[in-house]
Short mmCIF file of C-alpha atoms in Angstrom, two decimals:
data_model
loop_
_atom_site.label_atom_id
_atom_site.label_comp_id
_atom_site.label_asym_id
_atom_site.label_seq_id
_atom_site.Cartn_x
_atom_site.Cartn_y
_atom_site.Cartn_z
CA GLY Q 70 18.60 163.90 4.12
CA ASN Q 71 17.48 164.87 0.66
CA SER Q 72 19.67 167.06 -1.51
CA VAL Q 73 19.77 168.51 -5.01
CA THR Q 74 22.85 169.51 -6.96
CA GLN Q 75 22.54 171.53 -10.13
CA MET Q 76 25.14 173.02 -12.39
CA GLU Q 77 26.56 176.33 -11.33
CA GLY Q 78 25.83 179.31 -13.48
CA PRO Q 79 25.66 181.69 -14.96
CA VAL Q 80 24.90 180.24 -18.36
CA THR Q 81 24.96 182.60 -21.33
CA LEU Q 82 23.62 181.48 -24.72
CA SER Q 83 22.69 182.99 -28.02
CA GLU Q 84 19.10 182.83 -29.20
CA GLU Q 85 18.20 179.45 -30.78
CA ALA Q 86 21.04 177.64 -29.02
CA PHE Q 87 20.52 174.30 -27.26
CA LEU Q 88 20.19 174.38 -23.49
CA THR Q 89 21.09 171.76 -20.90
CA ILE Q 90 21.07 172.40 -17.17
CA ASN Q 91 22.23 169.39 -15.20
CA CYS Q 92 20.53 168.30 -12.01
CA THR Q 93 21.25 165.30 -9.79
CA TYR Q 94 19.64 164.37 -6.53
CA THR Q 95 19.98 162.29 -3.40
CA ALA Q 96 16.81 161.03 -1.75
CA THR Q 97 15.33 158.02 -0.07
CA GLY Q 98 12.25 156.36 -1.45
CA TYR Q 99 10.52 157.69 -4.54
CA PRO Q 100 10.64 161.47 -4.68
CA SER Q 101 8.87 163.67 -7.19
CA LEU Q 102 11.11 166.00 -9.20
CA PHE Q 103 10.43 169.53 -10.35
CA TRP Q 104 11.91 172.39 -12.31
CA TYR Q 105 10.87 175.86 -11.21
CA VAL Q 106 11.63 179.09 -13.04
CA GLN Q 107 12.05 182.55 -11.53
CA TYR Q 108 11.77 185.48 -13.91
CA PRO Q 109 13.32 188.79 -12.78
CA GLY Q 110 11.42 190.36 -9.91
CA GLU Q 111 8.94 187.51 -9.65
CA GLY Q 112 8.28 184.48 -7.52
CA LEU Q 113 8.96 180.92 -8.56
CA GLN Q 114 6.58 179.15 -10.87
CA LEU Q 115 6.44 175.52 -11.82
CA LEU Q 116 7.96 174.78 -15.21
CA LEU Q 117 7.55 171.01 -15.29
CA LYS Q 118 7.52 167.95 -13.07
CA ALA Q 119 7.89 164.18 -13.09
CA THR Q 120 6.57 161.90 -10.39
CA LYS Q 121 8.07 158.50 -11.17
CA ALA Q 122 11.05 156.91 -12.86
CA ASP Q 123 11.23 157.35 -16.65
CA ASP Q 124 8.51 160.01 -16.63
CA LYS Q 125 9.21 162.94 -18.92
CA GLY Q 126 7.96 166.36 -17.90
CA SER Q 127 7.55 168.99 -20.60
CA ASN Q 128 6.30 172.54 -20.94
CA LYS Q 129 7.01 175.56 -23.17
CA GLY Q 130 9.56 173.54 -25.16
CA PHE Q 131 11.48 172.47 -22.07
CA GLU Q 132 11.86 168.80 -21.18
CA ALA Q 133 13.34 166.73 -18.38
CA THR Q 134 13.34 162.96 -17.82
CA TYR Q 135 13.34 161.33 -14.37
CA ARG Q 136 16.30 158.93 -14.45
CA LYS Q 137 16.37 156.84 -11.31
CA GLU Q 138 19.43 154.84 -12.36
CA THR Q 139 21.54 158.00 -12.59
CA THR Q 140 19.50 160.01 -10.04
CA SER Q 141 19.23 162.83 -12.54
CA PHE Q 142 16.62 165.22 -13.92
CA HIS Q 143 18.42 167.36 -16.51
CA LEU Q 144 16.56 170.26 -18.10
CA GLU Q 145 16.79 170.67 -21.89
CA LYS Q 146 15.43 172.95 -24.55
CA GLY Q 147 16.23 172.70 -28.23
CA SER Q 148 16.11 176.39 -29.10
CA VAL Q 149 16.17 179.05 -26.40
CA GLN Q 150 14.64 182.50 -26.72
CA VAL Q 151 15.51 185.81 -25.07
CA SER Q 152 12.33 185.44 -23.02
CA ASP Q 153 13.76 182.28 -21.41
CA SER Q 154 16.28 184.39 -19.48
CA ALA Q 155 15.61 183.56 -15.83
CA VAL Q 156 16.87 181.56 -12.87
CA TYR Q 157 16.05 177.85 -12.99
CA PHE Q 158 15.73 175.71 -9.89
CA CYS Q 159 15.71 171.95 -9.72
CA ALA Q 160 13.78 170.61 -6.73
CA LEU Q 161 12.50 167.42 -5.19
CA ARG Q 162 9.80 166.48 -2.74
CA GLY Q 163 10.12 163.30 -0.72
CA SER Q 164 7.62 160.51 -0.74
CA GLY Q 165 7.12 159.75 2.92
CA GLY Q 166 8.01 160.18 6.56
CA SER Q 167 8.72 163.80 7.41
CA ASN Q 168 9.99 164.71 3.96
CA TYR Q 169 7.22 167.14 3.18
CA LYS Q 170 9.31 170.05 2.07
CA LEU Q 171 10.61 170.98 -1.33
CA THR Q 172 14.39 170.70 -1.40
CA PHE Q 173 15.94 173.06 -3.95
CA GLY Q 174 19.20 173.26 -5.82
CA LYS Q 175 21.02 176.57 -5.69
CA GLY Q 176 19.64 177.80 -8.98
CA THR Q 177 21.17 178.45 -12.40
CA LEU Q 178 20.98 181.88 -13.98
CA LEU Q 179 20.36 181.69 -17.73
CA THR Q 180 20.89 184.70 -19.95
CA VAL Q 181 19.91 184.46 -23.62
CA ASN Q 182 21.27 187.12 -25.94
CA PRO Q 183 19.61 188.13 -29.24
CA GLU P 289 -7.37 183.99 -9.96
CA ALA P 290 -5.50 181.38 -7.91
CA GLN P 291 -2.67 183.06 -6.11
CA VAL P 292 -0.44 183.46 -3.09
CA THR P 293 -0.22 187.05 -1.93
CA GLN P 294 2.59 188.38 0.22
CA ASN P 295 2.88 191.81 1.75
CA PRO P 296 4.85 193.95 1.76
CA ARG P 297 6.98 193.43 -1.37
CA TYR P 298 9.80 195.55 -0.01
CA LEU P 299 10.66 196.43 3.57
CA ILE P 300 13.56 198.25 5.18
CA THR P 301 13.64 198.13 8.96
CA VAL P 302 16.01 198.63 11.87
CA THR P 303 17.54 195.99 14.10
CA GLY P 304 15.20 194.88 16.86
CA LYS P 305 11.96 196.34 15.52
CA LYS P 306 9.33 193.60 15.33
CA LEU P 307 7.79 193.02 11.94
CA THR P 308 5.28 190.71 10.27
CA VAL P 309 5.19 189.60 6.66
CA THR P 310 1.74 188.45 5.66
CA CYS P 311 0.91 185.56 3.34
CA SER P 312 -2.51 184.61 2.09
CA GLN P 313 -3.67 181.97 -0.41
CA ASN P 314 -7.08 181.59 -2.05
CA MET P 315 -6.79 177.96 -3.18
CA ASN P 316 -7.89 176.22 0.05
CA HIS P 317 -4.46 174.65 0.31
CA GLU P 318 -3.57 172.69 3.43
CA TYR P 319 0.23 172.96 3.27
CA MET P 320 2.01 176.31 3.52
CA SER P 321 5.64 177.21 4.04
CA TRP P 322 8.15 180.02 4.17
CA TYR P 323 11.50 180.10 2.42
CA ARG P 324 14.36 182.50 2.33
CA GLN P 325 16.49 182.94 -0.77
CA ASP P 326 20.11 184.00 -0.45
CA PRO P 327 22.81 184.27 -3.15
CA GLY P 328 24.71 181.03 -3.52
CA LEU P 329 22.44 179.21 -1.08
CA GLY P 330 19.27 178.79 -3.07
CA LEU P 331 15.99 178.51 -1.15
CA ARG P 332 15.91 177.23 2.39
CA GLN P 333 12.77 176.39 4.31
CA ILE P 334 12.12 178.39 7.48
CA TYR P 335 8.82 176.98 8.77
CA TYR P 336 5.98 174.97 7.39
CA SER P 337 2.38 174.19 8.30
CA MET P 338 0.51 171.02 7.49
CA ASN P 339 -2.87 172.56 8.39
CA VAL P 340 -4.55 174.97 10.75
CA GLU P 341 -2.80 175.10 14.12
CA VAL P 342 -0.10 172.68 12.92
CA THR P 343 3.30 174.24 12.34
CA ASP P 344 6.86 172.96 12.47
CA LYS P 345 10.42 174.10 11.97
CA GLY P 346 12.18 173.88 8.65
CA ASP P 347 15.93 174.10 8.10
CA VAL P 348 16.57 177.66 9.29
CA PRO P 349 13.92 178.59 11.90
CA GLU P 350 16.07 180.61 14.31
CA GLY P 351 14.81 184.16 14.75
CA TYR P 352 11.41 183.50 13.15
CA LYS P 353 7.92 182.65 14.31
CA VAL P 354 4.79 181.68 12.42
CA SER P 355 1.15 181.05 13.16
CA ARG P 356 -1.69 179.32 11.30
CA LYS P 357 -4.97 180.38 12.84
CA GLU P 358 -6.85 180.24 9.55
CA LYS P 359 -6.30 178.00 6.59
CA ARG P 360 -5.66 180.82 4.14
CA ASN P 361 -3.14 182.87 6.19
CA PHE P 362 0.38 182.07 7.30
CA PRO P 363 2.22 185.14 8.59
CA LEU P 364 5.95 185.21 9.23
CA ILE P 365 6.99 187.10 12.35
CA LEU P 366 10.42 188.47 13.14
CA GLU P 367 10.32 189.42 16.81
CA SER P 368 13.74 191.08 16.86
CA PRO P 369 15.17 191.31 13.35
CA SER P 370 18.91 191.30 12.85
CA PRO P 371 21.01 192.17 9.77
CA ASN P 372 21.63 188.48 9.00
CA GLN P 373 17.91 188.19 8.28
CA THR P 374 18.28 190.51 5.32
CA SER P 375 17.04 188.30 2.51
CA LEU P 376 14.36 187.60 -0.09
CA TYR P 377 11.44 185.74 1.45
CA PHE P 378 8.88 183.57 -0.30
CA CYS P 379 5.66 182.09 0.94
CA ALA P 380 4.42 178.95 -0.80
CA SER P 381 1.33 176.78 -0.62
CA SER P 382 0.29 173.42 -1.99
CA LEU P 383 -2.85 171.32 -1.86
CA SER P 384 -1.19 168.86 0.47
CA ALA P 385 2.21 167.55 1.48
CA VAL P 386 1.97 164.63 -0.92
CA ALA P 387 5.12 164.32 -2.99
CA HIS P 388 3.71 165.10 -6.41
CA THR P 389 1.75 168.21 -5.51
CA GLU P 390 2.85 171.48 -7.03
CA ALA P 391 3.81 174.42 -4.85
CA PHE P 392 2.56 177.92 -5.66
CA PHE P 393 4.75 180.82 -4.65
CA GLY P 394 4.10 184.41 -3.72
CA GLN P 395 5.90 187.30 -5.40
CA GLY P 396 8.46 187.59 -2.64
CA THR P 397 9.32 190.09 0.08
CA ARG P 398 12.70 191.75 -0.04
CA LEU P 399 13.66 192.55 3.55
CA THR P 400 16.60 194.73 4.55
CA VAL P 401 17.53 195.01 8.22
CA VAL P 402 19.93 197.85 9.04
#
């Protein structure tokens, strides 16, 4: 079945530091890849997505590139802010058969200090 | 405003007392699902529904029931809750089950079973 592995947290950074959260996946076919963010006390919201190999998703200064050769979708941001403190989930959705569900990684807690 | 609404946000109940968590979406989405979020385990799918009157089990369906009588509503029913169902629950909807479609999440329901 499909699976997503993302780096364990927590991650603690100072404001304006560079962020990388690693994500790798296992899936058959051609899945779509997502990063969701969960701010404290809230539900998940889509941060960015990529639907085919070499696509780059971007939003709010975050970026991730769909790398089929390394089955990866690492999240990066050049300069984090305190307001980026949240839990980040990498996820995939399969492309056929009964793979309708979103499969999530376990989440990475990011704390950004002033 | 496009949204997924869950109620209640917080619930404390006793073992064996039937409860229902409601979920409603106003986006005319076909696909809806329920997840539970537990520390160290990420999000796991409980049940999903492809459309009205079409539901199926996810990864952790034991102890739960769902129904989809109307397109907008997808309640989660715990007939006889047990302490191991203490968790944070999320309802999600998407336009379809196609791989690239974004999922929208409710705010979550924190359930405690004592």
